[in-house]
Amino acid sequence: MKKLLFILSIALFSFLDSSAQVEYKVVTSVESIVPNGLGRSRIISANETKDYKEFTSTQTEEDNTRNKSKRDEIRVKGYDETKLLNFYNIGGIRFQNIAANDAIIESKINTMIEEGWELAFVTSGVESEGGKGDGQGIFITRYLFKRNKQ
């Protein structure tokens, strides 16, 4: 009988937990790979939410008119911006800057975990012209966090 009650209580709690709603948050780090330390590097985290449906339109062959997005409405004006150091300075790549950025990003992740977020997924990429005299580029990483809605 005790085993049956135990199994039923576990099943009930797992059912309650599986029906919990989840919220997600994206945090982005942008690290400059522009030579001579001329770029800007930051962690960006939005403080407001947007409904993508307000800025989505369905395009058809018959309807060739362009729906101009209201850029001012799409822009998020409330966000946190954490300064990071650039990968390069005049002397070249700065490993000390990379270590400093790692410490700041680690602090952000640990703070979010303390706030109940779970790091669910990380993706990154590099954008650079790559041609002769290349003077532009960024290394971008997106951290996707999730937690049960409170």
CSV table of C-alpha atoms in Angstrom, one decimal:
chain,number,residue,atom,x,y,z
A,1,MET,CA,0.0,0.0,0.0
A,2,LYS,CA,2.8,2.4,0.9
A,3,LYS,CA,4.5,1.6,-2.5
A,4,LEU,CA,1.3,2.4,-4.3
A,5,LEU,CA,0.9,5.7,-2.5
A,6,PHE,CA,4.5,6.6,-3.2
A,7,ILE,CA,4.1,5.8,-6.9
A,8,LEU,CA,0.9,7.8,-7.2
A,9,SER,CA,2.5,10.8,-5.4
A,10,ILE,CA,5.5,10.7,-7.8
A,11,ALA,CA,3.1,10.5,-10.8
A,12,LEU,CA,1.1,13.4,-9.5
A,13,PHE,CA,4.1,15.6,-8.9
A,14,SER,CA,5.6,14.7,-12.3
A,15,PHE,CA,2.3,15.6,-14.0
A,16,LEU,CA,2.1,18.9,-12.2
A,17,ASP,CA,5.8,19.7,-13.1
A,18,SER,CA,5.3,18.8,-16.8
A,19,SER,CA,2.3,21.1,-17.1
A,20,ALA,CA,4.4,24.1,-15.8
A,21,GLN,CA,4.8,26.9,-18.3
A,22,VAL,CA,8.3,27.8,-19.4
A,23,GLU,CA,9.7,31.2,-20.3
A,24,TYR,CA,12.9,31.8,-22.3
A,25,LYS,CA,15.4,34.6,-22.3
A,26,VAL,CA,18.2,35.3,-24.9
A,27,VAL,CA,21.4,37.0,-23.8
A,28,THR,CA,23.9,38.0,-26.6
A,29,SER,CA,27.5,38.7,-26.4
A,30,VAL,CA,29.1,40.6,-29.3
A,31,GLU,CA,32.9,40.7,-29.2
A,32,SER,CA,34.8,42.8,-31.7
A,33,ILE,CA,37.4,41.2,-33.9
A,34,VAL,CA,38.3,44.5,-35.5
A,35,PRO,CA,42.0,45.1,-35.7
A,36,ASN,CA,43.7,47.9,-33.6
A,37,GLY,CA,41.0,47.8,-30.9
A,38,LEU,CA,38.6,50.0,-32.8
A,39,GLY,CA,35.5,47.9,-32.3
A,40,ARG,CA,33.0,47.7,-29.5
A,41,SER,CA,32.2,44.6,-27.4
A,42,ARG,CA,29.2,44.1,-25.3
A,43,ILE,CA,26.7,41.7,-23.6
A,44,ILE,CA,23.2,42.7,-24.5
A,45,SER,CA,20.1,41.6,-22.6
A,46,ALA,CA,16.6,43.0,-23.4
A,47,ASN,CA,14.4,44.1,-20.5
A,48,GLU,CA,11.2,44.3,-22.5
A,49,THR,CA,9.4,41.7,-24.5
A,50,LYS,CA,7.9,42.0,-28.0
A,51,ASP,CA,5.3,40.0,-29.8
A,52,TYR,CA,6.7,38.9,-33.1
A,53,LYS,CA,3.2,38.7,-34.6
A,54,GLU,CA,2.9,42.5,-34.5
A,55,PHE,CA,5.8,42.7,-37.0
A,56,THR,CA,5.0,39.7,-39.2
A,57,SER,CA,3.2,39.8,-42.5
A,58,THR,CA,2.3,37.1,-45.0
A,59,GLN,CA,3.6,37.7,-48.5
A,60,THR,CA,1.8,36.2,-51.5
A,61,GLU,CA,2.5,36.3,-55.2
A,62,GLU,CA,-0.6,38.5,-55.8
A,63,ASP,CA,0.3,40.9,-53.0
A,64,ASN,CA,3.6,42.4,-54.1
A,65,THR,CA,3.3,45.4,-51.9
A,66,ARG,CA,6.0,45.7,-49.3
A,67,ASN,CA,4.9,46.0,-45.7
A,68,LYS,CA,7.2,48.5,-44.1
A,69,SER,CA,8.0,47.6,-40.6
A,70,LYS,CA,7.7,50.4,-38.1
A,71,ARG,CA,11.3,50.3,-37.0
A,72,ASP,CA,10.7,52.4,-34.0
A,73,GLU,CA,8.1,50.0,-32.7
A,74,ILE,CA,10.3,47.0,-33.3
A,75,ARG,CA,13.3,48.5,-31.5
A,76,VAL,CA,13.8,47.6,-27.9
A,77,LYS,CA,14.9,50.6,-26.0
A,78,GLY,CA,15.0,49.0,-22.6
A,79,TYR,CA,18.0,46.7,-22.4
A,80,ASP,CA,21.1,46.1,-20.3
A,81,GLU,CA,24.5,46.7,-21.9
A,82,THR,CA,27.6,45.2,-20.2
A,83,LYS,CA,30.9,46.4,-21.5
A,84,LEU,CA,33.4,43.8,-22.7
A,85,LEU,CA,37.0,44.2,-24.0
A,86,ASN,CA,37.9,43.9,-27.7
A,87,PHE,CA,39.9,40.8,-28.8
A,88,TYR,CA,42.5,43.0,-30.5
A,89,ASN,CA,44.5,46.1,-29.7
A,90,ILE,CA,47.3,47.8,-31.6
A,91,GLY,CA,49.7,45.1,-30.6
A,92,GLY,CA,47.4,42.3,-31.9
A,93,ILE,CA,45.3,39.7,-30.2
A,94,ARG,CA,45.0,40.3,-26.4
A,95,PHE,CA,44.6,37.0,-24.5
A,96,GLN,CA,44.2,39.0,-21.3
A,97,ASN,CA,41.1,40.7,-22.8
A,98,ILE,CA,39.6,37.3,-23.7
A,99,ALA,CA,40.1,36.0,-20.1
A,100,ALA,CA,38.5,39.2,-18.8
A,101,ASN,CA,35.5,38.8,-21.1
A,102,ASP,CA,35.2,35.1,-20.0
A,103,ALA,CA,35.1,36.2,-16.4
A,104,ILE,CA,32.4,38.8,-17.1
A,105,ILE,CA,30.3,36.4,-19.2
A,106,GLU,CA,30.7,33.7,-16.5
A,107,SER,CA,29.4,36.2,-13.9
A,108,LYS,CA,26.4,37.0,-16.0
A,109,ILE,CA,25.6,33.3,-16.5
A,110,ASN,CA,26.1,32.5,-12.8
A,111,THR,CA,23.8,35.5,-11.8
A,112,MET,CA,21.1,34.2,-14.1
A,113,ILE,CA,21.3,30.7,-12.7
A,114,GLU,CA,21.0,32.2,-9.2
A,115,GLU,CA,17.8,33.9,-10.4
A,116,GLY,CA,16.3,30.6,-11.4
A,117,TRP,CA,17.3,30.5,-15.1
A,118,GLU,CA,18.9,27.3,-16.7
A,119,LEU,CA,21.3,27.6,-19.5
A,120,ALA,CA,19.6,25.6,-22.2
A,121,PHE,CA,21.5,26.3,-25.4
A,122,VAL,CA,24.5,28.3,-26.7
A,123,THR,CA,25.2,29.1,-30.3
A,124,SER,CA,27.9,31.3,-31.8
A,125,GLY,CA,29.2,32.6,-35.1
A,126,VAL,CA,31.7,35.0,-36.7
A,127,GLU,CA,31.0,37.7,-39.3
A,128,SER,CA,33.9,39.2,-41.2
A,129,GLU,CA,34.6,40.5,-44.6
A,130,GLY,CA,37.7,38.4,-44.8
A,131,GLY,CA,39.1,40.2,-47.8
A,132,LYS,CA,42.3,42.1,-48.3
A,133,GLY,CA,42.5,44.9,-45.8
A,134,ASP,CA,39.7,43.4,-43.7
A,135,GLY,CA,38.8,45.9,-41.1
A,136,GLN,CA,35.5,44.6,-39.8
A,137,GLY,CA,34.2,41.6,-37.9
A,138,ILE,CA,32.3,40.4,-34.8
A,139,PHE,CA,32.2,37.2,-32.8
A,140,ILE,CA,28.6,36.8,-31.6
A,141,THR,CA,27.3,34.3,-29.1
A,142,ARG,CA,23.7,33.8,-28.1
A,143,TYR,CA,22.9,32.2,-24.7
A,144,LEU,CA,19.3,30.8,-24.4
A,145,PHE,CA,18.1,30.5,-20.9
A,146,LYS,CA,14.8,28.9,-19.7
A,147,ARG,CA,12.9,28.7,-16.4
A,148,ASN,CA,9.5,27.8,-15.2
A,149,LYS,CA,7.2,30.8,-15.1
A,150,GLN,CA,6.6,32.1,-11.6
